[in-house]
mmCIF file of C-alpha atoms in Angstrom:
data_model
loop_
_atom_site.group_PDB
_atom_site.id
_atom_site.type_symbol
_atom_site.label_atom_id
_atom_site.label_comp_id
_atom_site.label_asym_id
_atom_site.label_seq_id
_atom_site.Cartn_x
_atom_site.Cartn_y
_atom_site.Cartn_z
ATOM 1 C CA MET A 1 7.512 -9.802 -6.999
ATOM 2 C CA ARG A 2 8.546 -11.190 -3.601
ATOM 3 C CA LEU A 3 8.192 -14.860 -2.716
ATOM 4 C CA PHE A 4 8.238 -16.760 0.572
ATOM 5 C CA ASP A 5 7.409 -20.384 -0.205
ATOM 6 C CA ALA A 6 6.466 -22.718 2.655
ATOM 7 C CA HIS A 7 7.583 -26.066 1.242
ATOM 8 C CA CYS A 8 10.011 -27.543 -1.261
ATOM 9 C CA ASP A 9 11.872 -30.870 -1.340
ATOM 10 C CA THR A 10 14.901 -29.449 -3.115
ATOM 11 C CA ALA A 11 17.453 -30.535 -0.490
ATOM 12 C CA TYR A 12 16.430 -34.158 -1.001
ATOM 13 C CA ALA A 13 16.465 -33.728 -4.790
ATOM 14 C CA LEU A 14 20.009 -32.336 -4.684
ATOM 15 C CA TRP A 15 21.169 -35.256 -2.557
ATOM 16 C CA LYS A 16 19.477 -37.843 -4.768
ATOM 17 C CA ARG A 17 20.776 -36.420 -8.058
ATOM 18 C CA GLY A 18 24.216 -35.278 -6.895
ATOM 19 C CA GLU A 19 23.470 -31.755 -8.126
ATOM 20 C CA GLY A 20 24.007 -28.237 -6.783
ATOM 21 C CA LEU A 21 21.855 -25.307 -5.751
ATOM 22 C CA GLU A 22 23.288 -22.839 -8.265
ATOM 23 C CA THR A 23 21.845 -24.770 -11.200
ATOM 24 C CA ASN A 24 20.216 -28.208 -11.395
ATOM 25 C CA THR A 25 17.638 -30.274 -13.275
ATOM 26 C CA GLY A 26 14.942 -29.927 -10.603
ATOM 27 C CA HIS A 27 12.387 -27.220 -9.922
ATOM 28 C CA VAL A 28 14.415 -24.806 -7.766
ATOM 29 C CA ASP A 29 17.859 -23.306 -8.277
ATOM 30 C CA LEU A 30 19.456 -19.929 -7.676
ATOM 31 C CA ARG A 31 19.851 -19.087 -11.333
ATOM 32 C CA ARG A 32 16.151 -19.503 -12.081
ATOM 33 C CA ALA A 33 15.114 -17.738 -8.847
ATOM 34 C CA ALA A 34 17.143 -14.633 -9.722
ATOM 35 C CA PHE A 35 14.077 -12.920 -11.224
ATOM 36 C CA LEU A 36 12.540 -12.508 -7.758
ATOM 37 C CA ASP A 37 12.877 -9.167 -5.967
ATOM 38 C CA ALA A 38 13.048 -11.073 -2.668
ATOM 39 C CA TYR A 39 13.027 -14.817 -2.011
ATOM 40 C CA THR A 40 12.793 -16.880 1.178
ATOM 41 C CA GLN A 41 12.395 -20.657 0.965
ATOM 42 C CA ILE A 42 11.590 -23.289 3.577
ATOM 43 C CA PHE A 43 13.474 -26.477 2.657
ATOM 44 C CA ALA A 44 11.771 -29.642 3.936
ATOM 45 C CA PHE A 45 13.462 -32.803 5.196
ATOM 46 C CA CYS A 46 11.111 -35.765 4.887
ATOM 47 C CA SER A 47 11.131 -39.043 6.793
ATOM 48 C CA TYR A 48 10.256 -41.107 3.709
ATOM 49 C CA ALA A 49 9.033 -43.766 6.142
ATOM 50 C CA GLY A 50 8.280 -47.028 4.398
ATOM 51 C CA ALA A 51 10.530 -46.195 1.435
ATOM 52 C CA LEU A 52 13.987 -46.212 3.018
ATOM 53 C CA ALA A 53 15.385 -49.012 0.851
ATOM 54 C CA GLU A 54 14.074 -47.426 -2.349
ATOM 55 C CA PHE A 55 15.710 -44.078 -1.565
ATOM 56 C CA GLY A 56 18.935 -45.489 -0.197
ATOM 57 C CA PHE A 57 18.656 -44.315 3.407
ATOM 58 C CA ALA A 58 19.909 -46.634 6.134
ATOM 59 C CA ASP A 59 17.267 -45.279 8.517
ATOM 60 C CA CYS A 60 14.968 -42.287 8.961
ATOM 61 C CA ALA A 61 17.718 -40.246 10.604
ATOM 62 C CA ASP A 62 19.667 -40.409 7.326
ATOM 63 C CA ALA A 63 16.713 -38.751 5.581
ATOM 64 C CA LEU A 64 17.563 -35.648 7.604
ATOM 65 C CA ARG A 65 21.320 -35.985 8.021
ATOM 66 C CA LEU A 66 22.387 -36.692 4.436
ATOM 67 C CA PRO A 67 20.284 -34.112 2.508
ATOM 68 C CA LEU A 68 20.930 -31.510 5.232
ATOM 69 C CA ALA A 69 24.680 -31.967 4.829
ATOM 70 C CA VAL A 70 24.289 -31.420 1.078
ATOM 71 C CA LEU A 71 22.213 -28.284 1.573
ATOM 72 C CA TRP A 72 24.631 -26.841 4.163
ATOM 73 C CA ARG A 73 27.467 -27.374 1.682
ATOM 74 C CA GLU A 74 25.509 -25.661 -1.083
ATOM 75 C CA LEU A 75 24.582 -22.725 1.147
ATOM 76 C CA GLU A 76 28.217 -22.246 2.095
ATOM 77 C CA GLN A 77 29.355 -22.394 -1.515
ATOM 78 C CA ASN A 78 26.686 -19.868 -2.584
ATOM 79 C CA ALA A 79 26.858 -17.574 0.465
ATOM 80 C CA ALA A 80 27.073 -14.476 -1.712
ATOM 81 C CA ARG A 81 23.536 -15.183 -2.948
ATOM 82 C CA ILE A 82 21.661 -17.187 -0.293
ATOM 83 C CA VAL A 83 21.990 -17.268 3.501
ATOM 84 C CA SER A 84 20.706 -19.634 6.176
ATOM 85 C CA VAL A 85 18.613 -17.689 8.696
ATOM 86 C CA ARG A 86 16.751 -18.573 11.902
ATOM 87 C CA SER A 87 13.748 -16.247 11.949
ATOM 88 C CA ALA A 88 11.404 -14.123 9.882
ATOM 89 C CA ALA A 89 13.243 -11.004 11.037
ATOM 90 C CA GLU A 90 16.548 -12.398 9.788
ATOM 91 C CA ALA A 91 14.919 -13.470 6.518
ATOM 92 C CA ARG A 92 13.495 -9.987 5.916
ATOM 93 C CA ALA A 93 16.874 -8.386 6.650
ATOM 94 C CA CYS A 94 18.583 -10.838 4.317
ATOM 95 C CA ASN A 95 16.078 -10.135 1.532
ATOM 96 C CA ALA A 96 16.399 -6.373 2.064
ATOM 97 C CA ALA A 97 20.153 -6.753 1.567
ATOM 98 C CA GLY A 98 19.550 -8.397 -1.799
ATOM 99 C CA LYS A 99 20.149 -12.016 -0.756
ATOM 100 C CA MET A 100 17.879 -15.038 -0.744
ATOM 101 C CA ALA A 101 17.099 -16.643 2.632
ATOM 102 C CA ALA A 102 16.845 -20.313 3.620
ATOM 103 C CA LEU A 103 14.832 -21.786 6.493
ATOM 104 C CA PHE A 104 14.148 -25.472 7.209
ATOM 105 C CA SER A 105 11.351 -27.847 8.205
ATOM 106 C CA ILE A 106 10.951 -31.489 9.178
ATOM 107 C CA GLU A 107 8.280 -33.474 7.360
ATOM 108 C CA GLY A 108 7.603 -36.500 9.511
ATOM 109 C CA ALA A 109 9.099 -36.636 12.991
ATOM 110 C CA GLU A 110 10.732 -40.028 12.371
ATOM 111 C CA VAL A 111 13.776 -38.063 11.195
ATOM 112 C CA ILE A 112 14.361 -37.122 14.854
ATOM 113 C CA GLY A 113 13.053 -40.343 16.360
ATOM 114 C CA CYS A 114 9.728 -38.638 17.239
ATOM 115 C CA ASP A 115 11.674 -37.129 20.174
ATOM 116 C CA PRO A 116 10.377 -33.752 21.424
ATOM 117 C CA GLU A 117 13.705 -33.059 23.114
ATOM 118 C CA ARG A 118 15.416 -32.785 19.736
ATOM 119 C CA LEU A 119 13.252 -29.877 18.576
ATOM 120 C CA ALA A 120 15.019 -27.031 20.396
ATOM 121 C CA PRO A 121 18.448 -27.782 18.862
ATOM 122 C CA LEU A 122 16.852 -27.898 15.415
ATOM 123 C CA ARG A 123 15.107 -24.584 16.058
ATOM 124 C CA GLU A 124 18.505 -23.000 16.741
ATOM 125 C CA GLN A 125 19.668 -24.190 13.310
ATOM 126 C CA GLY A 126 16.778 -22.482 11.496
ATOM 127 C CA PHE A 127 14.110 -25.194 11.529
ATOM 128 C CA VAL A 128 10.833 -23.286 11.799
ATOM 129 C CA LEU A 129 8.185 -25.889 10.819
ATOM 130 C CA ALA A 130 7.467 -29.441 11.928
ATOM 131 C CA THR A 131 4.906 -31.923 10.649
ATOM 132 C CA LEU A 132 4.224 -34.778 13.040
ATOM 133 C CA THR A 133 3.752 -37.393 10.310
ATOM 134 C CA TRP A 134 4.513 -38.004 6.681
ATOM 135 C CA ASN A 135 2.611 -40.786 4.879
ATOM 136 C CA ALA A 136 2.587 -43.338 7.713
ATOM 137 C CA ASP A 137 1.345 -43.366 11.296
ATOM 138 C CA ASN A 138 4.110 -42.949 13.852
ATOM 139 C CA ALA A 139 4.578 -42.672 17.612
ATOM 140 C CA LEU A 140 3.066 -39.167 17.604
ATOM 141 C CA ALA A 141 -0.075 -39.292 15.458
ATOM 142 C CA GLY A 142 -2.052 -40.728 12.571
ATOM 143 C CA CYS A 143 -1.274 -39.637 9.027
ATOM 144 C CA ARG A 144 -3.754 -38.616 6.316
ATOM 145 C CA GLY A 145 -6.523 -41.186 5.972
ATOM 146 C CA SER A 146 -5.788 -42.710 9.387
ATOM 147 C CA GLU A 147 -8.253 -42.973 12.257
ATOM 148 C CA ARG A 148 -5.524 -42.471 14.870
ATOM 149 C CA GLY A 149 -5.302 -39.241 16.821
ATOM 150 C CA LEU A 150 -2.465 -37.766 18.877
ATOM 151 C CA SER A 151 -0.623 -39.940 21.362
ATOM 152 C CA ASP A 152 0.566 -38.588 24.711
ATOM 153 C CA ARG A 153 3.969 -38.278 23.121
ATOM 154 C CA GLY A 154 2.380 -36.379 20.258
ATOM 155 C CA ARG A 155 0.857 -33.880 22.682
ATOM 156 C CA ALA A 156 4.239 -33.435 24.330
ATOM 157 C CA PHE A 157 5.720 -32.854 20.874
ATOM 158 C CA VAL A 158 3.129 -30.131 20.191
ATOM 159 C CA ARG A 159 3.825 -28.390 23.511
ATOM 160 C CA THR A 160 7.591 -28.523 23.052
ATOM 161 C CA ALA A 161 7.520 -27.309 19.451
ATOM 162 C CA GLN A 162 5.369 -24.318 20.301
ATOM 163 C CA ALA A 163 7.409 -23.507 23.401
ATOM 164 C CA CYS A 164 10.563 -23.201 21.285
ATOM 165 C CA GLY A 165 8.867 -21.105 18.588
ATOM 166 C CA MET A 166 8.370 -23.776 15.940
ATOM 167 C CA VAL A 167 5.193 -23.860 13.823
ATOM 168 C CA LEU A 168 3.161 -27.094 13.830
ATOM 169 C CA ASP A 169 2.376 -28.084 10.246
ATOM 170 C CA VAL A 170 -0.821 -30.138 9.752
ATOM 171 C CA SER A 171 -0.163 -31.159 6.141
ATOM 172 C CA HIS A 172 -0.062 -34.989 6.120
ATOM 173 C CA LEU A 173 -2.022 -35.312 9.403
ATOM 174 C CA GLY A 174 -5.167 -37.435 9.574
ATOM 175 C CA ASP A 175 -8.467 -35.747 10.375
ATOM 176 C CA ARG A 176 -8.725 -36.972 13.963
ATOM 177 C CA ALA A 177 -5.121 -35.970 14.674
ATOM 178 C CA PHE A 178 -5.788 -32.566 13.097
ATOM 179 C CA TRP A 179 -8.643 -31.770 15.476
ATOM 180 C CA GLU A 180 -6.794 -33.058 18.514
ATOM 181 C CA LEU A 181 -3.808 -30.880 17.589
ATOM 182 C CA VAL A 182 -6.066 -27.833 17.202
ATOM 183 C CA ASP A 183 -7.513 -28.513 20.658
ATOM 184 C CA CYS A 184 -4.103 -28.579 22.350
ATOM 185 C CA ALA A 185 -2.311 -25.902 20.290
ATOM 186 C CA ARG A 186 -1.553 -22.607 22.001
ATOM 187 C CA ALA A 187 -0.049 -20.821 18.999
ATOM 188 C CA PRO A 188 -0.911 -20.480 15.299
ATOM 189 C CA ILE A 189 -0.622 -23.620 13.188
ATOM 190 C CA MET A 190 -0.338 -24.030 9.438
ATOM 191 C CA ALA A 191 -0.749 -26.415 6.522
ATOM 192 C CA SER A 192 2.381 -25.776 4.483
ATOM 193 C CA HIS A 193 1.302 -27.546 1.279
ATOM 194 C CA SER A 194 -2.375 -28.579 1.114
ATOM 195 C CA ASP A 195 -5.408 -27.709 -0.979
ATOM 196 C CA CYS A 196 -9.211 -27.742 -0.521
ATOM 197 C CA ARG A 197 -11.097 -31.019 -0.098
ATOM 198 C CA ALA A 198 -14.364 -29.351 -1.123
ATOM 199 C CA LEU A 199 -12.876 -28.904 -4.614
ATOM 200 C CA CYS A 200 -10.840 -32.115 -4.780
ATOM 201 C CA GLY A 201 -11.549 -35.021 -2.448
ATOM 202 C CA HIS A 202 -7.957 -36.135 -1.912
ATOM 203 C CA PRO A 203 -7.376 -36.918 1.809
ATOM 204 C CA ARG A 204 -4.240 -34.726 1.809
ATOM 205 C CA ASN A 205 -6.511 -31.727 1.295
ATOM 206 C CA LEU A 206 -8.306 -29.830 4.074
ATOM 207 C CA THR A 207 -12.047 -29.678 4.678
ATOM 208 C CA ASP A 208 -13.830 -26.358 4.950
ATOM 209 C CA ASP A 209 -14.105 -26.761 8.725
ATOM 210 C CA GLN A 210 -10.387 -27.460 8.950
ATOM 211 C CA LEU A 211 -9.543 -24.391 6.890
ATOM 212 C CA ARG A 212 -11.688 -22.205 9.122
ATOM 213 C CA ALA A 213 -10.213 -23.699 12.282
ATOM 214 C CA LEU A 214 -6.663 -23.229 11.044
ATOM 215 C CA ALA A 215 -7.314 -19.558 10.307
ATOM 216 C CA GLN A 216 -8.932 -19.101 13.716
ATOM 217 C CA THR A 217 -5.658 -20.145 15.359
ATOM 218 C CA GLY A 218 -3.989 -17.296 13.437
ATOM 219 C CA GLY A 219 -2.389 -19.759 11.027
ATOM 220 C CA VAL A 220 -2.033 -19.976 7.256
ATOM 221 C CA VAL A 221 -2.546 -22.566 4.524
ATOM 222 C CA GLY A 222 -0.032 -22.940 1.687
ATOM 223 C CA LEU A 223 -1.409 -23.533 -1.816
ATOM 224 C CA ASN A 224 0.001 -26.779 -3.262
ATOM 225 C CA PHE A 225 0.755 -27.006 -7.023
ATOM 226 C CA TYR A 226 0.396 -30.810 -7.300
ATOM 227 C CA PRO A 227 -2.335 -31.659 -9.887
ATOM 228 C CA PRO A 228 -3.815 -34.675 -8.006
ATOM 229 C CA PHE A 229 -4.608 -32.296 -5.122
ATOM 230 C CA LEU A 230 -6.173 -29.734 -7.483
ATOM 231 C CA GLY A 231 -8.506 -31.984 -9.488
ATOM 232 C CA GLY A 232 -9.551 -31.585 -13.090
ATOM 233 C CA ALA A 233 -6.896 -30.472 -15.542
ATOM 234 C CA GLY A 234 -4.794 -29.010 -12.747
ATOM 235 C CA GLY A 235 -3.922 -25.722 -14.450
ATOM 236 C CA PHE A 236 -4.129 -22.057 -13.481
ATOM 237 C CA ASP A 237 -7.937 -22.179 -13.326
ATOM 238 C CA ALA A 238 -7.774 -24.958 -10.724
ATOM 239 C CA LEU A 239 -5.059 -23.174 -8.731
ATOM 240 C CA ARG A 240 -7.105 -19.997 -8.714
ATOM 241 C CA ALA A 241 -10.259 -21.864 -7.678
ATOM 242 C CA HIS A 242 -8.494 -23.403 -4.662
ATOM 243 C CA LEU A 243 -6.905 -20.073 -3.783
ATOM 244 C CA GLU A 244 -10.229 -18.239 -3.921
ATOM 245 C CA HIS A 245 -11.898 -20.940 -1.814
ATOM 246 C CA MET A 246 -9.163 -20.523 0.790
ATOM 247 C CA LEU A 247 -9.546 -16.757 0.753
ATOM 248 C CA THR A 248 -13.310 -17.016 1.204
ATOM 249 C CA LEU A 249 -13.016 -19.338 4.208
ATOM 250 C CA CYS A 250 -9.788 -18.122 5.799
ATOM 251 C CA GLY A 251 -9.396 -14.458 4.846
ATOM 252 C CA GLU A 252 -6.618 -12.567 3.121
ATOM 253 C CA ARG A 253 -4.118 -12.869 5.985
ATOM 254 C CA HIS A 254 -4.274 -16.650 6.255
ATOM 255 C CA VAL A 255 -3.179 -17.942 2.835
ATOM 256 C CA CYS A 256 0.334 -18.336 1.426
ATOM 257 C CA MET A 257 2.239 -20.343 -1.175
ATOM 258 C CA GLY A 258 3.468 -23.917 -0.566
ATOM 259 C CA GLY A 259 4.110 -25.173 -4.058
ATOM 260 C CA ASP A 260 5.716 -28.534 -3.144
ATOM 261 C CA LEU A 261 8.404 -27.986 -5.779
ATOM 262 C CA ASP A 262 10.859 -30.855 -6.170
ATOM 263 C CA GLY A 263 8.394 -32.976 -4.182
ATOM 264 C CA CYS A 264 6.132 -33.684 -7.160
ATOM 265 C CA ASP A 265 6.773 -35.505 -10.413
ATOM 266 C CA VAL A 266 4.464 -33.022 -12.140
ATOM 267 C CA LEU A 267 3.258 -29.508 -11.297
ATOM 268 C CA ALA A 268 0.124 -27.598 -12.269
ATOM 269 C CA ARG A 269 -0.159 -27.017 -15.994
ATOM 270 C CA GLY A 270 1.674 -23.795 -16.844
ATOM 271 C CA ILE A 271 4.237 -24.233 -14.068
ATOM 272 C CA SER A 272 7.435 -26.157 -14.747
ATOM 273 C CA ASP A 273 9.733 -24.767 -12.049
ATOM 274 C CA ILE A 274 10.266 -21.807 -9.681
ATOM 275 C CA ARG A 275 9.754 -19.371 -12.563
ATOM 276 C CA GLY A 276 6.140 -20.512 -12.775
ATOM 277 C CA TYR A 277 5.388 -18.392 -9.727
ATOM 278 C CA SER A 278 5.784 -15.329 -11.958
ATOM 279 C CA ALA A 279 3.277 -16.701 -14.475
ATOM 280 C CA PHE A 280 0.796 -17.492 -11.697
ATOM 281 C CA TYR A 281 1.289 -14.019 -10.195
ATOM 282 C CA ASP A 282 0.549 -12.474 -13.613
ATOM 283 C CA GLU A 283 -2.504 -14.714 -13.984
ATOM 284 C CA LEU A 284 -3.888 -13.417 -10.700
ATOM 285 C CA ARG A 285 -3.150 -9.815 -11.663
ATOM 286 C CA ALA A 286 -5.114 -10.366 -14.863
ATOM 287 C CA HIS A 287 -8.065 -11.553 -12.751
ATOM 288 C CA GLY A 288 -8.138 -8.417 -10.623
ATOM 289 C CA TYR A 289 -5.846 -9.233 -7.676
ATOM 290 C CA ASP A 290 -4.061 -6.048 -6.636
ATOM 291 C CA GLU A 291 -0.371 -5.872 -5.762
ATOM 292 C CA ALA A 292 -0.967 -5.424 -2.034
ATOM 293 C CA LEU A 293 -3.000 -8.637 -1.821
ATOM 294 C CA LEU A 294 -0.559 -10.535 -3.998
ATOM 295 C CA ASP A 295 2.354 -9.470 -1.809
ATOM 296 C CA ARG A 296 0.441 -10.784 1.194
ATOM 297 C CA LEU A 297 -0.238 -14.140 -0.461
ATOM 298 C CA PHE A 298 3.199 -14.617 -1.956
ATOM 299 C CA TYR A 299 5.326 -13.199 0.886
ATOM 300 C CA THR A 300 4.002 -11.292 3.891
ATOM 301 C CA ASN A 301 1.466 -13.695 5.418
ATOM 302 C CA LEU A 302 4.031 -16.410 6.033
ATOM 303 C CA MET A 303 6.499 -13.909 7.486
ATOM 304 C CA GLU A 304 3.833 -12.657 9.892
ATOM 305 C CA LEU A 305 2.959 -16.212 10.919
ATOM 306 C CA LEU A 306 6.565 -16.912 11.913
ATOM 307 C CA ASP A 307 6.660 -13.614 13.816
ATOM 308 C CA ALA A 308 3.522 -14.584 15.769
ATOM 309 C CA VAL A 309 4.777 -18.046 16.681
ATOM 310 C CA GLU A 310 8.170 -16.701 17.731
ATOM 311 C CA ARG A 311 6.307 -14.338 20.083
ATOM 312 C CA GLY A 312 4.635 -17.406 21.593
ATOM 313 C CA GLY A 313 0.951 -16.773 21.110
ATOM 314 C CA ARG A 314 -2.003 -16.388 18.809
#
């Protein structure tokens, strides 16, 4: 199977634990990912606003700078197996050559001072996704559960991100900010790691109207493996229910995987780390999903989204 996952917090986990990418005690490492026929991963860098003292960061900029330095070091040391790339085309070429590919995202624009002018340099380094907020309102927008929408600076951030070929990620946005972003977006958007609010009422999940609107922009939604977003027992049945709800509302070309590995203290029952993707793939095969659809969900849809945004339109 091939995998392109939209969101993991592994870079932060490596920094926090002083571990490496080859093998570690978290959810994602190269040794355990070796079973994949092709693997591209978007590594997130989160602002952790409101928790800087707990995590040991001097300021929000450190939440990008310090874990990114660790990940760059690990990529250099493991260059025979995984390569930093800047686009979907480079990721596909890397995977075709038998190597894993790494792309990056920011999760909460506090890590760059909510400054739109800092997006283009990040894009050149391989940052392909940007969420405006994490779990607190900031100068750009309101986070999940907030009544705030987009500020003027937030609209400028949206315009600049899309102009430089970066995907706007609506995971963590509040509902009002979501709709205001949809209104001003001129390229596909995505939710990298969110589930369905109709099945589980957590405010981090998306409503049916939001799922439809996201797909109408040409975007995708990434299935999150975090049990509190799934509801119930949070096992394969719940994952499949959310996936099928997404497929019904969005269509087969607008759903991908965004497991939130290394960002959760617990994952869906039956999944303990990156190898759980294989078990979930087999579960879907057993329920009648064919290989062409599975390859779309697990790999191709996210590649095609990046292609579309790099072209600059819906």
